[in-house]
PDB file of N, CA and C in Angstrom:
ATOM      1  N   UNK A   1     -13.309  29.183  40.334  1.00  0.00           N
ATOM      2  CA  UNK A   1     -12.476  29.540  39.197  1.00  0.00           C
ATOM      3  C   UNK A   1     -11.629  30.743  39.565  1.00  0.00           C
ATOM      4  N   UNK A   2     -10.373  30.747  39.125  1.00  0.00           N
ATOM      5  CA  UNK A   2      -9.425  32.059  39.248  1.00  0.00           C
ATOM      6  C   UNK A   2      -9.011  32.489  38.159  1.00  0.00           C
ATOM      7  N   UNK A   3      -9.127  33.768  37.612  1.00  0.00           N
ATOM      8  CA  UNK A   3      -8.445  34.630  36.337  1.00  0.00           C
ATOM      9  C   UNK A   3      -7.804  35.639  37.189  1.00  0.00           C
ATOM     10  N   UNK A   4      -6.770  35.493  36.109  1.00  0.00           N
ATOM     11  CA  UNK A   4      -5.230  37.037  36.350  1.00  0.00           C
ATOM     12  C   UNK A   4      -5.783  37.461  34.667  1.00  0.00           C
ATOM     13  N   UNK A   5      -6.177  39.072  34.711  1.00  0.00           N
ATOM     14  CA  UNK A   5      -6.168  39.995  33.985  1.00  0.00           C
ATOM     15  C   UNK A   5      -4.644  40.996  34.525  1.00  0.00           C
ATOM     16  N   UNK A   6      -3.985  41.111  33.385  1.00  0.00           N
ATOM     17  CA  UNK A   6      -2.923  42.415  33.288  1.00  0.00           C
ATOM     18  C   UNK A   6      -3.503  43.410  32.111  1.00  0.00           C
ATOM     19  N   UNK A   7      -3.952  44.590  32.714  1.00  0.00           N
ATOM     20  CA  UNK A   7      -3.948  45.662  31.410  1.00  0.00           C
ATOM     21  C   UNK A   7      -3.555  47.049  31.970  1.00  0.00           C
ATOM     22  N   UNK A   8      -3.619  48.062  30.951  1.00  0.00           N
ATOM     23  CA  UNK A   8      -3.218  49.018  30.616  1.00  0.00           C
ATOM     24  C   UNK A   8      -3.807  49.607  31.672  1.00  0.00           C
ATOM     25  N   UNK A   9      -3.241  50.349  32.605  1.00  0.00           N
ATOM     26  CA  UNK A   9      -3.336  51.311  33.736  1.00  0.00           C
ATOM     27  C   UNK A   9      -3.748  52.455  33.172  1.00  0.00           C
ATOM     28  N   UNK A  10      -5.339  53.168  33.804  1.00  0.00           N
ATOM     29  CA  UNK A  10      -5.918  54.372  33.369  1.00  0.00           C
ATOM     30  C   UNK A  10      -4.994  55.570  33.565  1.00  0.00           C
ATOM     31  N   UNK A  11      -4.431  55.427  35.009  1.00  0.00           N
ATOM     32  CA  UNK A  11      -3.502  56.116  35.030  1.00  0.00           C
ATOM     33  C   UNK A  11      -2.392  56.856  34.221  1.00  0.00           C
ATOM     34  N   UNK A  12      -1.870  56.302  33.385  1.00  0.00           N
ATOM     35  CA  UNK A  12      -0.651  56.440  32.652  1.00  0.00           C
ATOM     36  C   UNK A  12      -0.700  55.316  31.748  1.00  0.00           C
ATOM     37  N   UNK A  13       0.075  55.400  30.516  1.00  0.00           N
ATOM     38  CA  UNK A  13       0.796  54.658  29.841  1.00  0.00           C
ATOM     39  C   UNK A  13       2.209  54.004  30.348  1.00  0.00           C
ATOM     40  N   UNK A  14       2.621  54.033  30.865  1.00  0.00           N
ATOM     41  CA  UNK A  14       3.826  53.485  31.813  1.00  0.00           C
ATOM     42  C   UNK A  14       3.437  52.248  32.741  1.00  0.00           C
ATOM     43  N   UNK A  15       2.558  52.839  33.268  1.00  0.00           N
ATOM     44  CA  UNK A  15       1.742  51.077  34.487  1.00  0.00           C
ATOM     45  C   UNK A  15       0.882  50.538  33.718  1.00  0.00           C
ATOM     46  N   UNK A  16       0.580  49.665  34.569  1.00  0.00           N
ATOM     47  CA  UNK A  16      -0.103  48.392  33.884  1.00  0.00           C
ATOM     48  C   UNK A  16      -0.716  48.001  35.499  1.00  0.00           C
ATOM     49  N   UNK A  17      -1.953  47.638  35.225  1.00  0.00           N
ATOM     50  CA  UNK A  17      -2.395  47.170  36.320  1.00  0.00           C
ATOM     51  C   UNK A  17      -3.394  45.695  36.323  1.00  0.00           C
ATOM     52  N   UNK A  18      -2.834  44.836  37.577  1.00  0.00           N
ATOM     53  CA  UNK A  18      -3.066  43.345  37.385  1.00  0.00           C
ATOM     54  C   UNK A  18      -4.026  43.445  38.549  1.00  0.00           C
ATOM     55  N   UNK A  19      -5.155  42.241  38.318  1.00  0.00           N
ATOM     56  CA  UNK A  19      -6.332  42.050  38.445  1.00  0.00           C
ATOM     57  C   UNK A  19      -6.550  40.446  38.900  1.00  0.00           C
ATOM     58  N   UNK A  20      -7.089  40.381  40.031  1.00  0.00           N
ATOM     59  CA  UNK A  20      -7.389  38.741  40.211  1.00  0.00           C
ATOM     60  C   UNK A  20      -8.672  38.784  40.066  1.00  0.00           C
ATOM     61  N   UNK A  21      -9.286  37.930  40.158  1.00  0.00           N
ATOM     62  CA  UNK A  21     -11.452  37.396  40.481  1.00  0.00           C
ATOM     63  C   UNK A  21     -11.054  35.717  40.382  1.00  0.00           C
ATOM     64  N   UNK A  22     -11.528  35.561  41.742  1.00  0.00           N
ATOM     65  CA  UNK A  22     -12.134  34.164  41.904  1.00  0.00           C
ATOM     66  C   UNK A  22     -13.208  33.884  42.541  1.00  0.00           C
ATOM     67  N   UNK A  23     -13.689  32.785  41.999  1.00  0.00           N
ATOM     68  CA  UNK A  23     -15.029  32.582  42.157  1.00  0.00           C
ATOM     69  C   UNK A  23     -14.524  31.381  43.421  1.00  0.00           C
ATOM     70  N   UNK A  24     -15.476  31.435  44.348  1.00  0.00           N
ATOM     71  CA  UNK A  24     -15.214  30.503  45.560  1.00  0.00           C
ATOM     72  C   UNK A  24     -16.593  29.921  45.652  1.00  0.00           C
ATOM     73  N   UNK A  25     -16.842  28.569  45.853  1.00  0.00           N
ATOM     74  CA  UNK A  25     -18.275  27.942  46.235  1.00  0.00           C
ATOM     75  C   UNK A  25     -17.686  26.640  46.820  1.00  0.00           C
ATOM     76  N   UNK A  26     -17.909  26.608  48.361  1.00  0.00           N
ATOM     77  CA  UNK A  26     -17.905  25.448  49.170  1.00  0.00           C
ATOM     78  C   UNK A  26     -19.321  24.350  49.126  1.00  0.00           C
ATOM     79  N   UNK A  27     -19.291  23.303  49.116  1.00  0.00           N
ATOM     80  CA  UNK A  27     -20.579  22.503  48.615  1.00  0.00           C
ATOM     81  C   UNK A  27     -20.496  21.421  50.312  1.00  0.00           C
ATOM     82  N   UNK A  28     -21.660  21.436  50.730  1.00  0.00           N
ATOM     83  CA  UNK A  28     -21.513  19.523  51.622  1.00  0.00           C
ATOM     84  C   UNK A  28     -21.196  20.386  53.006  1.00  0.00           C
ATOM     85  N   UNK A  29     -20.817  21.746  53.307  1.00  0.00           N
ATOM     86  CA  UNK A  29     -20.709  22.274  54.655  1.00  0.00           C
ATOM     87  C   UNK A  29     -21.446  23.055  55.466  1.00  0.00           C
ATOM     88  N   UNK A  30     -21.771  22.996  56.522  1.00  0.00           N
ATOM     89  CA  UNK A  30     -23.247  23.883  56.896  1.00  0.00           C
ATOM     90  C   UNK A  30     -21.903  25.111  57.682  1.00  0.00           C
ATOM     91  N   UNK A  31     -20.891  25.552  57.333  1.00  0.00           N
ATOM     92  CA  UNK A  31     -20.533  26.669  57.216  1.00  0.00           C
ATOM     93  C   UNK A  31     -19.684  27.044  56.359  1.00  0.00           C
ATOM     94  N   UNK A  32     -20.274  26.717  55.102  1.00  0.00           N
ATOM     95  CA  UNK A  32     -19.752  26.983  53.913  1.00  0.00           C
ATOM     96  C   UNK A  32     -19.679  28.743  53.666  1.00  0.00           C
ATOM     97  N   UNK A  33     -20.453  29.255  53.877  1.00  0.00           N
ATOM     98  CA  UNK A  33     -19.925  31.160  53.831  1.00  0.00           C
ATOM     99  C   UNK A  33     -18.825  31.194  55.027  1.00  0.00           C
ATOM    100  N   UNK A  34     -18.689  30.789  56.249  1.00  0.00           N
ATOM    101  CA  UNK A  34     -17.526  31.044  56.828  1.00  0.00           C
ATOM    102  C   UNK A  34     -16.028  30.605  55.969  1.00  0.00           C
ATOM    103  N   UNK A  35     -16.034  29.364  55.448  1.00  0.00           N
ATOM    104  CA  UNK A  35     -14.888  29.195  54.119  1.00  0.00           C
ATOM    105  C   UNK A  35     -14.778  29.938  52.966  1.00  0.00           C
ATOM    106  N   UNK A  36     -16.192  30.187  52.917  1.00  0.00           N
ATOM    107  CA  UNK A  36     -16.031  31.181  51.581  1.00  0.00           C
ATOM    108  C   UNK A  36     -15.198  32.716  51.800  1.00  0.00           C
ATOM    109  N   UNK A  37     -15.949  32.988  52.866  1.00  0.00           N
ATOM    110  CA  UNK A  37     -15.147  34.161  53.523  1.00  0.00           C
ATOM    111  C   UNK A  37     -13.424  33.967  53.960  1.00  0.00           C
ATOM    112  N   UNK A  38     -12.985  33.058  54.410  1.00  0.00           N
ATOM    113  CA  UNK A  38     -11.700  33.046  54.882  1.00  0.00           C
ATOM    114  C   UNK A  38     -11.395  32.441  53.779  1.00  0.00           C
ATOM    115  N   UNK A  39     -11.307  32.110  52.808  1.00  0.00           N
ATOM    116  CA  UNK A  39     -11.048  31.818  51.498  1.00  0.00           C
ATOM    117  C   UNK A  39     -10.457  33.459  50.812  1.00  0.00           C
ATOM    118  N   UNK A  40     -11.319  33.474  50.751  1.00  0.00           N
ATOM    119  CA  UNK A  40     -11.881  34.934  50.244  1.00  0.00           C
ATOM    120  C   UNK A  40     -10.480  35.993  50.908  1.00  0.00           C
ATOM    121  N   UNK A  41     -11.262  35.878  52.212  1.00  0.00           N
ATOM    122  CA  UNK A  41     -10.098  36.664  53.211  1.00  0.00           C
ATOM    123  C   UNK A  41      -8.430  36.403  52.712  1.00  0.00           C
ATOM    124  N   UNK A  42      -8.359  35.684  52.971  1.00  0.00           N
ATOM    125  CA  UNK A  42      -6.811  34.830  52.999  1.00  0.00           C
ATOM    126  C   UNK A  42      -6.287  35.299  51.659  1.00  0.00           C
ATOM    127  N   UNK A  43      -6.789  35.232  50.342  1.00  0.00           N
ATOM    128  CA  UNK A  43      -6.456  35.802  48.806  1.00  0.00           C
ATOM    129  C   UNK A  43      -6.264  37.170  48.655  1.00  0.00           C
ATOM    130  N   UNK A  44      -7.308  37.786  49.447  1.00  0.00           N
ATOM    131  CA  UNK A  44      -7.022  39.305  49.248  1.00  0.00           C
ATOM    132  C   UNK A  44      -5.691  40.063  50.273  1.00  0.00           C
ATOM    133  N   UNK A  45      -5.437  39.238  51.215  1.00  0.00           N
ATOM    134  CA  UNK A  45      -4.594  39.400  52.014  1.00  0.00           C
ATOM    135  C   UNK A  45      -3.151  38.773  51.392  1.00  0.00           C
ATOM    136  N   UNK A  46      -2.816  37.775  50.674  1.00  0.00           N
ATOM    137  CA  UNK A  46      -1.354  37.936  49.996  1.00  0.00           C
ATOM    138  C   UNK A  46      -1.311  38.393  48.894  1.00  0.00           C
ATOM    139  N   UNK A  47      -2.589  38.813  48.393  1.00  0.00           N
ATOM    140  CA  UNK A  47      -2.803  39.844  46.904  1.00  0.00           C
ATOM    141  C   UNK A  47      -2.062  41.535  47.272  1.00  0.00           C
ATOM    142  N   UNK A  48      -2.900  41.526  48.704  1.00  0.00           N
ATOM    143  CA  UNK A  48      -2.219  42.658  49.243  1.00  0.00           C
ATOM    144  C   UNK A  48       0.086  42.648  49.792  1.00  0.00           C
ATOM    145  N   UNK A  49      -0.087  41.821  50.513  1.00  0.00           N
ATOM    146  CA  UNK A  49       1.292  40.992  50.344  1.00  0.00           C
ATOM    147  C   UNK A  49       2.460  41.449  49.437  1.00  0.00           C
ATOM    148  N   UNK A  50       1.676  40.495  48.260  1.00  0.00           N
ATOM    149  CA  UNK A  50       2.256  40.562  47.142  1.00  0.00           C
ATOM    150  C   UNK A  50       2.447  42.304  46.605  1.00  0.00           C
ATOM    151  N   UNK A  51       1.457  42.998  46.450  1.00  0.00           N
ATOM    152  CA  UNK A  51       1.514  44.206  45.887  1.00  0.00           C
ATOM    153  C   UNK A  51       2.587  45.068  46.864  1.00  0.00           C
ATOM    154  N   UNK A  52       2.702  44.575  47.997  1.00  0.00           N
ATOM    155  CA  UNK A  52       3.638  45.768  48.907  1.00  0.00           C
ATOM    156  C   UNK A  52       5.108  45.553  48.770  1.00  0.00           C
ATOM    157  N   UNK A  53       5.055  44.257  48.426  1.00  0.00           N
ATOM    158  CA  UNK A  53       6.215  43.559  48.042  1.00  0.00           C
ATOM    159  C   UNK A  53       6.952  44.080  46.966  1.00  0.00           C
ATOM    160  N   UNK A  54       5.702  44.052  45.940  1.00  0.00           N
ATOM    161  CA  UNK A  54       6.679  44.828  44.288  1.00  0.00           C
ATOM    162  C   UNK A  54       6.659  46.202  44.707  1.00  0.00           C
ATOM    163  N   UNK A  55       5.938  46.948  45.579  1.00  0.00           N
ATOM    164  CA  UNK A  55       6.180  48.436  45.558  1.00  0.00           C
ATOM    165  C   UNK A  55       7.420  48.818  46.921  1.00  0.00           C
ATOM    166  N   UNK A  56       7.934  47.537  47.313  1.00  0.00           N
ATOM    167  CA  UNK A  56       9.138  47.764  47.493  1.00  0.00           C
ATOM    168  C   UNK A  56      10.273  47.590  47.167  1.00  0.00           C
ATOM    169  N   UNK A  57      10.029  46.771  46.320  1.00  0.00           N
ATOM    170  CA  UNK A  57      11.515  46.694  44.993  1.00  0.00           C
ATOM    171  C   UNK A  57      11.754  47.738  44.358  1.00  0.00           C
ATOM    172  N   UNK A  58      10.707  48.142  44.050  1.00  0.00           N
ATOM    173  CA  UNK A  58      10.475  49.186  43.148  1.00  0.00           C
ATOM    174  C   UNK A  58      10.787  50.460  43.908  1.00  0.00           C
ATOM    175  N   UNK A  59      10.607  50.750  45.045  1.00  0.00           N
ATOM    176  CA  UNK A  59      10.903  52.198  45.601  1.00  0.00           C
ATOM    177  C   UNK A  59      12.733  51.978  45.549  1.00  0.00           C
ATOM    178  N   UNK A  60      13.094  50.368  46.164  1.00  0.00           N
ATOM    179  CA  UNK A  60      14.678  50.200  46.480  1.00  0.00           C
ATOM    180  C   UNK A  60      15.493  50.486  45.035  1.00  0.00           C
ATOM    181  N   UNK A  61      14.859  50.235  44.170  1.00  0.00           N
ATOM    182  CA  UNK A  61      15.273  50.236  42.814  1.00  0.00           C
ATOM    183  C   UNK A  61      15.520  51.898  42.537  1.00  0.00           C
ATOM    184  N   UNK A  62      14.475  52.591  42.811  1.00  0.00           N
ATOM    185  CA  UNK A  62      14.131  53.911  42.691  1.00  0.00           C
ATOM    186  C   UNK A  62      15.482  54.523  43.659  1.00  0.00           C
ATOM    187  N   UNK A  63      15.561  54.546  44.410  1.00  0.00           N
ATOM    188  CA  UNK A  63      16.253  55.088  45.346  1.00  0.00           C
ATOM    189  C   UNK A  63      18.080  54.669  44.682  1.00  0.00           C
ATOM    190  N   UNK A  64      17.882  53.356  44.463  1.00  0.00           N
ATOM    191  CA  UNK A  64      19.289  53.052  44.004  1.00  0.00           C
ATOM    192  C   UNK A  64      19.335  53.888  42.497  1.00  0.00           C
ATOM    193  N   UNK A  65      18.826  53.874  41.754  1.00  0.00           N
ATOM    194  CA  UNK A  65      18.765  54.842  40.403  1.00  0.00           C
ATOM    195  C   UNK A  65      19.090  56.506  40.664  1.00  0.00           C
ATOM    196  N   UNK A  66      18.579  56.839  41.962  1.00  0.00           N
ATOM    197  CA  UNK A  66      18.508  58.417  42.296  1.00  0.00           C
ATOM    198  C   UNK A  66      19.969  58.392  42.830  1.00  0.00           C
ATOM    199  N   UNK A  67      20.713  57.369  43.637  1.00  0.00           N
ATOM    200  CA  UNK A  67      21.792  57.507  43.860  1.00  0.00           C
ATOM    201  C   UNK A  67      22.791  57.563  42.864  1.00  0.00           C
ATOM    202  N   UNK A  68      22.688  56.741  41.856  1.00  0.00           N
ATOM    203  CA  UNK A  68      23.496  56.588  40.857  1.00  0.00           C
ATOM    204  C   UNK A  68      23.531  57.977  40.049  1.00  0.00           C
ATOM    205  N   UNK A  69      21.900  58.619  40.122  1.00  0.00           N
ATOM    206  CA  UNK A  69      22.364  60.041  39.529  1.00  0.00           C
ATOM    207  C   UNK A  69      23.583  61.130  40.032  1.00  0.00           C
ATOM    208  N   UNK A  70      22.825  61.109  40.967  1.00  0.00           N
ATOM    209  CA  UNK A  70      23.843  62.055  42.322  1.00  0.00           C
ATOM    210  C   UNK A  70      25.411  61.670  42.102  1.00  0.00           C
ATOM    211  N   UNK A  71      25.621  60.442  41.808  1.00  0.00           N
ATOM    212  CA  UNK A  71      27.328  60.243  42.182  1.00  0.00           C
ATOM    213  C   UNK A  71      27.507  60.530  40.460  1.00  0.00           C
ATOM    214  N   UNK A  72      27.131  60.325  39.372  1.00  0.00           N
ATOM    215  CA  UNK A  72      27.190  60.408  38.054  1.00  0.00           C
ATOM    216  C   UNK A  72      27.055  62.461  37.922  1.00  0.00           C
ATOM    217  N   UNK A  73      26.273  62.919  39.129  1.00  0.00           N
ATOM    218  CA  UNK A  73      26.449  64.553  38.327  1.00  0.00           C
ATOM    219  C   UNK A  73      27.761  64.752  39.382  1.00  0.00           C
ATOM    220  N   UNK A  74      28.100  64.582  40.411  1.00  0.00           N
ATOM    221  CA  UNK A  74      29.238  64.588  41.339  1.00  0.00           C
ATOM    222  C   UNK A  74      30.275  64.461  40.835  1.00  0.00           C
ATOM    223  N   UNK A  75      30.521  63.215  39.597  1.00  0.00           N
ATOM    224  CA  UNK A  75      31.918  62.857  39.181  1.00  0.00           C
ATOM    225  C   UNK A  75      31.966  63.626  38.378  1.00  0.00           C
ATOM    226  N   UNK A  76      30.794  63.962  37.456  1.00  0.00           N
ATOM    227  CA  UNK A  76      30.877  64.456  36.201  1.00  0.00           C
ATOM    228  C   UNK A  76      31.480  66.191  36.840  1.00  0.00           C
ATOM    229  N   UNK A  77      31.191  66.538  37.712  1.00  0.00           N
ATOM    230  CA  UNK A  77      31.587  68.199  38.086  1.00  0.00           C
ATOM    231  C   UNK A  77      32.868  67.798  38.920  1.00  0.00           C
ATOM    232  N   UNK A  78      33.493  66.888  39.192  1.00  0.00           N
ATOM    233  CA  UNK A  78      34.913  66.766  39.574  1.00  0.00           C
ATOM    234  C   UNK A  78      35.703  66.813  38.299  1.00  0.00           C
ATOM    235  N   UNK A  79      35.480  65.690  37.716  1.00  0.00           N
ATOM    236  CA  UNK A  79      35.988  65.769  36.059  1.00  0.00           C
ATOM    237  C   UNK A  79      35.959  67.236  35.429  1.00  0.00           C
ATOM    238  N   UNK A  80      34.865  67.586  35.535  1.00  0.00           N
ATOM    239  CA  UNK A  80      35.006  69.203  34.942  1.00  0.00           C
ATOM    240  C   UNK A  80      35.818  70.301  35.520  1.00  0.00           C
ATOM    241  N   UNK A  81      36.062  70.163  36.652  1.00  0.00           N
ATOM    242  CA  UNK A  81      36.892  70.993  37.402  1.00  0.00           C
ATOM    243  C   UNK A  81      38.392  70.381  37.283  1.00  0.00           C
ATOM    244  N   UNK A  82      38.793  69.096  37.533  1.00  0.00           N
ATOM    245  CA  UNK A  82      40.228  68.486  37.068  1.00  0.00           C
ATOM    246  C   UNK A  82      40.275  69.048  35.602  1.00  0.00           C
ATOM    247  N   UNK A  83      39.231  68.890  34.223  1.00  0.00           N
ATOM    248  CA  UNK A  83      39.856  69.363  33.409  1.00  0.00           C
ATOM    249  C   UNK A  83      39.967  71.208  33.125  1.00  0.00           C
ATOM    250  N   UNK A  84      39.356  72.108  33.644  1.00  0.00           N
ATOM    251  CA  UNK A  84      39.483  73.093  33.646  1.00  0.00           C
ATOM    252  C   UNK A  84      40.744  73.367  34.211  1.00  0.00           C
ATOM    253  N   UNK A  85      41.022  72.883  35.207  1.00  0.00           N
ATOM    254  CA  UNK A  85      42.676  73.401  36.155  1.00  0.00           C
ATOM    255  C   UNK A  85      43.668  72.689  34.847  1.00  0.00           C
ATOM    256  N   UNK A  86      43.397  71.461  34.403  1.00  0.00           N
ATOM    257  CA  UNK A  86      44.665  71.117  33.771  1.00  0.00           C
ATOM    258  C   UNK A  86      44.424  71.826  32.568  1.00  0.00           C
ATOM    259  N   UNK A  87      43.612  72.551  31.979  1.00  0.00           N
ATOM    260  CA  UNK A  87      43.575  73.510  30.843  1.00  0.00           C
ATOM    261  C   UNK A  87      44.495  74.746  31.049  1.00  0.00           C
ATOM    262  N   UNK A  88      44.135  75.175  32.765  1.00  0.00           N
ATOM    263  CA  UNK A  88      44.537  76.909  32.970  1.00  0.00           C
ATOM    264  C   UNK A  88      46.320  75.917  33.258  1.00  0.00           C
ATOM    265  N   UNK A  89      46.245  74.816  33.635  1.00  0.00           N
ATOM    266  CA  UNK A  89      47.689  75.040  33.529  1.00  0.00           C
ATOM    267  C   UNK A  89      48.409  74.850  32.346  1.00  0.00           C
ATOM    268  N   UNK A  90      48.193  73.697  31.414  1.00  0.00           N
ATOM    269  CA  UNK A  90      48.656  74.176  30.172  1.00  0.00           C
ATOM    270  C   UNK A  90      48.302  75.694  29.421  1.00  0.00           C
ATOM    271  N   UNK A  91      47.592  76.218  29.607  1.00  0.00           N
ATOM    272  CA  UNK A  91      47.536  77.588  29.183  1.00  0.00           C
ATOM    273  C   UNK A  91      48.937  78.316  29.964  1.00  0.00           C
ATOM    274  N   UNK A  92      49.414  78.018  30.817  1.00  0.00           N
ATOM    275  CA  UNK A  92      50.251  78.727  31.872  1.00  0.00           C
ATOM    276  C   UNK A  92      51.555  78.482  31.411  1.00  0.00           C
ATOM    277  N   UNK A  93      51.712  76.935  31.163  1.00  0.00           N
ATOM    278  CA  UNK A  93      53.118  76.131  30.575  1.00  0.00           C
ATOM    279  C   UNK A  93      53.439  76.947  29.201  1.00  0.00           C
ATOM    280  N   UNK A  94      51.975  76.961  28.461  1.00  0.00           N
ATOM    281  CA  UNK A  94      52.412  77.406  26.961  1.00  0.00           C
ATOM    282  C   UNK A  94      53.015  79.027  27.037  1.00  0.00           C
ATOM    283  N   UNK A  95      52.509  79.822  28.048  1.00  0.00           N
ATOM    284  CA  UNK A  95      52.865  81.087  28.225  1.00  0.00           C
ATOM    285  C   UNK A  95      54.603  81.258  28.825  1.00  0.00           C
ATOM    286  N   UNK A  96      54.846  80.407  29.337  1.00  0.00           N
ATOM    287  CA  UNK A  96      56.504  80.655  29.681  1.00  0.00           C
ATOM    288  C   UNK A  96      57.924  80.540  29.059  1.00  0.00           C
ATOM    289  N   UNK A  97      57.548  79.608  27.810  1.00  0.00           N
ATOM    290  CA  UNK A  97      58.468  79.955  26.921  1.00  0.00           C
ATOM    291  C   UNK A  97      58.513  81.296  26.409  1.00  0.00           C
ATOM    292  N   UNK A  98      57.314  81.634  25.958  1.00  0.00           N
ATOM    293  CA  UNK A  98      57.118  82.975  25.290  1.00  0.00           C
ATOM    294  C   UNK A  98      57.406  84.005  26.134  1.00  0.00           C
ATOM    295  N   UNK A  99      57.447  84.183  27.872  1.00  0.00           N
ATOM    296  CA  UNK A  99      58.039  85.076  28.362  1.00  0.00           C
ATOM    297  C   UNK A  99      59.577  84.794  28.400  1.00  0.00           C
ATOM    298  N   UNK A 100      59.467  84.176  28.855  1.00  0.00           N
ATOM    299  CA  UNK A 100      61.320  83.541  28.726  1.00  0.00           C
ATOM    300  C   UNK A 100      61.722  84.194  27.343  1.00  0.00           C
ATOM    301  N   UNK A 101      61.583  83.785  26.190  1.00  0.00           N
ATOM    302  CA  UNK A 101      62.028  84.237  24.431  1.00  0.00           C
ATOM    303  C   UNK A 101      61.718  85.998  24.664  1.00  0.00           C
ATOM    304  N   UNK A 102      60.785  86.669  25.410  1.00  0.00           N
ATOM    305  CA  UNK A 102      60.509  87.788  25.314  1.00  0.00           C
ATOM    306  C   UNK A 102      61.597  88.669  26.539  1.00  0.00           C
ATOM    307  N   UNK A 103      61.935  87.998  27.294  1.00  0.00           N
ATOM    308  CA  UNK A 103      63.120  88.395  28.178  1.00  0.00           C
ATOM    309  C   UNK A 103      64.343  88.621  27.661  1.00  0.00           C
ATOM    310  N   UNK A 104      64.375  87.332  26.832  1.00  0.00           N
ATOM    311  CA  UNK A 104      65.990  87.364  26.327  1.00  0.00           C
ATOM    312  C   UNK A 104      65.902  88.085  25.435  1.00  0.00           C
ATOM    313  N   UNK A 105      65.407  88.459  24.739  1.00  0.00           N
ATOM    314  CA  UNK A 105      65.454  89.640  23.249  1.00  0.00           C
ATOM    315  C   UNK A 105      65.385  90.941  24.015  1.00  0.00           C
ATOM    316  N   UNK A 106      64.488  91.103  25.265  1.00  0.00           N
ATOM    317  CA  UNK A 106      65.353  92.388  26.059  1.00  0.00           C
ATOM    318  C   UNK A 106      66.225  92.626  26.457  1.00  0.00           C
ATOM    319  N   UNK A 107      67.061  92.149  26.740  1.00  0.00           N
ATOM    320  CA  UNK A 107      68.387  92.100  27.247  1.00  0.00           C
ATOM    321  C   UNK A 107      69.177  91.838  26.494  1.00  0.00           C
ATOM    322  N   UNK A 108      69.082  91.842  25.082  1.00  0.00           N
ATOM    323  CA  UNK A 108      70.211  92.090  24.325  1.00  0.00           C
ATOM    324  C   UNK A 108      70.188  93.528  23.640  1.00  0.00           C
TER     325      UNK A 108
END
């Protein structure tokens, strides 16, 4: 018999941790524990497989998420710096009429 249990990881609330048990019984073979064993063997070995497998999606996933931060605080402090300069220069534009108007009233 084979059962898959998924539950709640002691660890954290975030994981979840999955669980196989199978029951193995070879009948009619006079090396029935050698099948039982490579039975046995063979399950825990793509159980293992399998688990290295999702904890490498999961790191590639991870890594692609950490990148996406990095270029998201990168743009975001380019953007902040393009709009600060185009602030100090409209601050600059708005100031030259008013010297200009403050010139000509000296000179009369």
């Amino acid at each position: 018999s084979l059962s898959v249990k998924i539950i709640k990881h002691l660890a954290g609330h975030i994981r979840t941790q999955q669980t196989h048990d199978a029951t193995i019984k070879v009948f009619g073979l006079s090396f029935k524990d050698y099948c039982e064993n490579m039975i046995k063997t063979t399950m825990a070995a793509n159980a293992g497989k399998g688990r290295q497998a999702m904890e490498n999606v999961i790191a590639v996933i991870n890594r692609e998420v950490q990148d996406l931060a990095i270029n998201l605080e990168q743009a975001t402090s380019r953007l902040n710096t393009e709009f600060e300069q185009a602030k100090q220069g409209l601050e600059q534009a708005a100031r030259i009429p008013q010297v200009m108007c403050e010139g000509s009233s000296n000179s009369r």
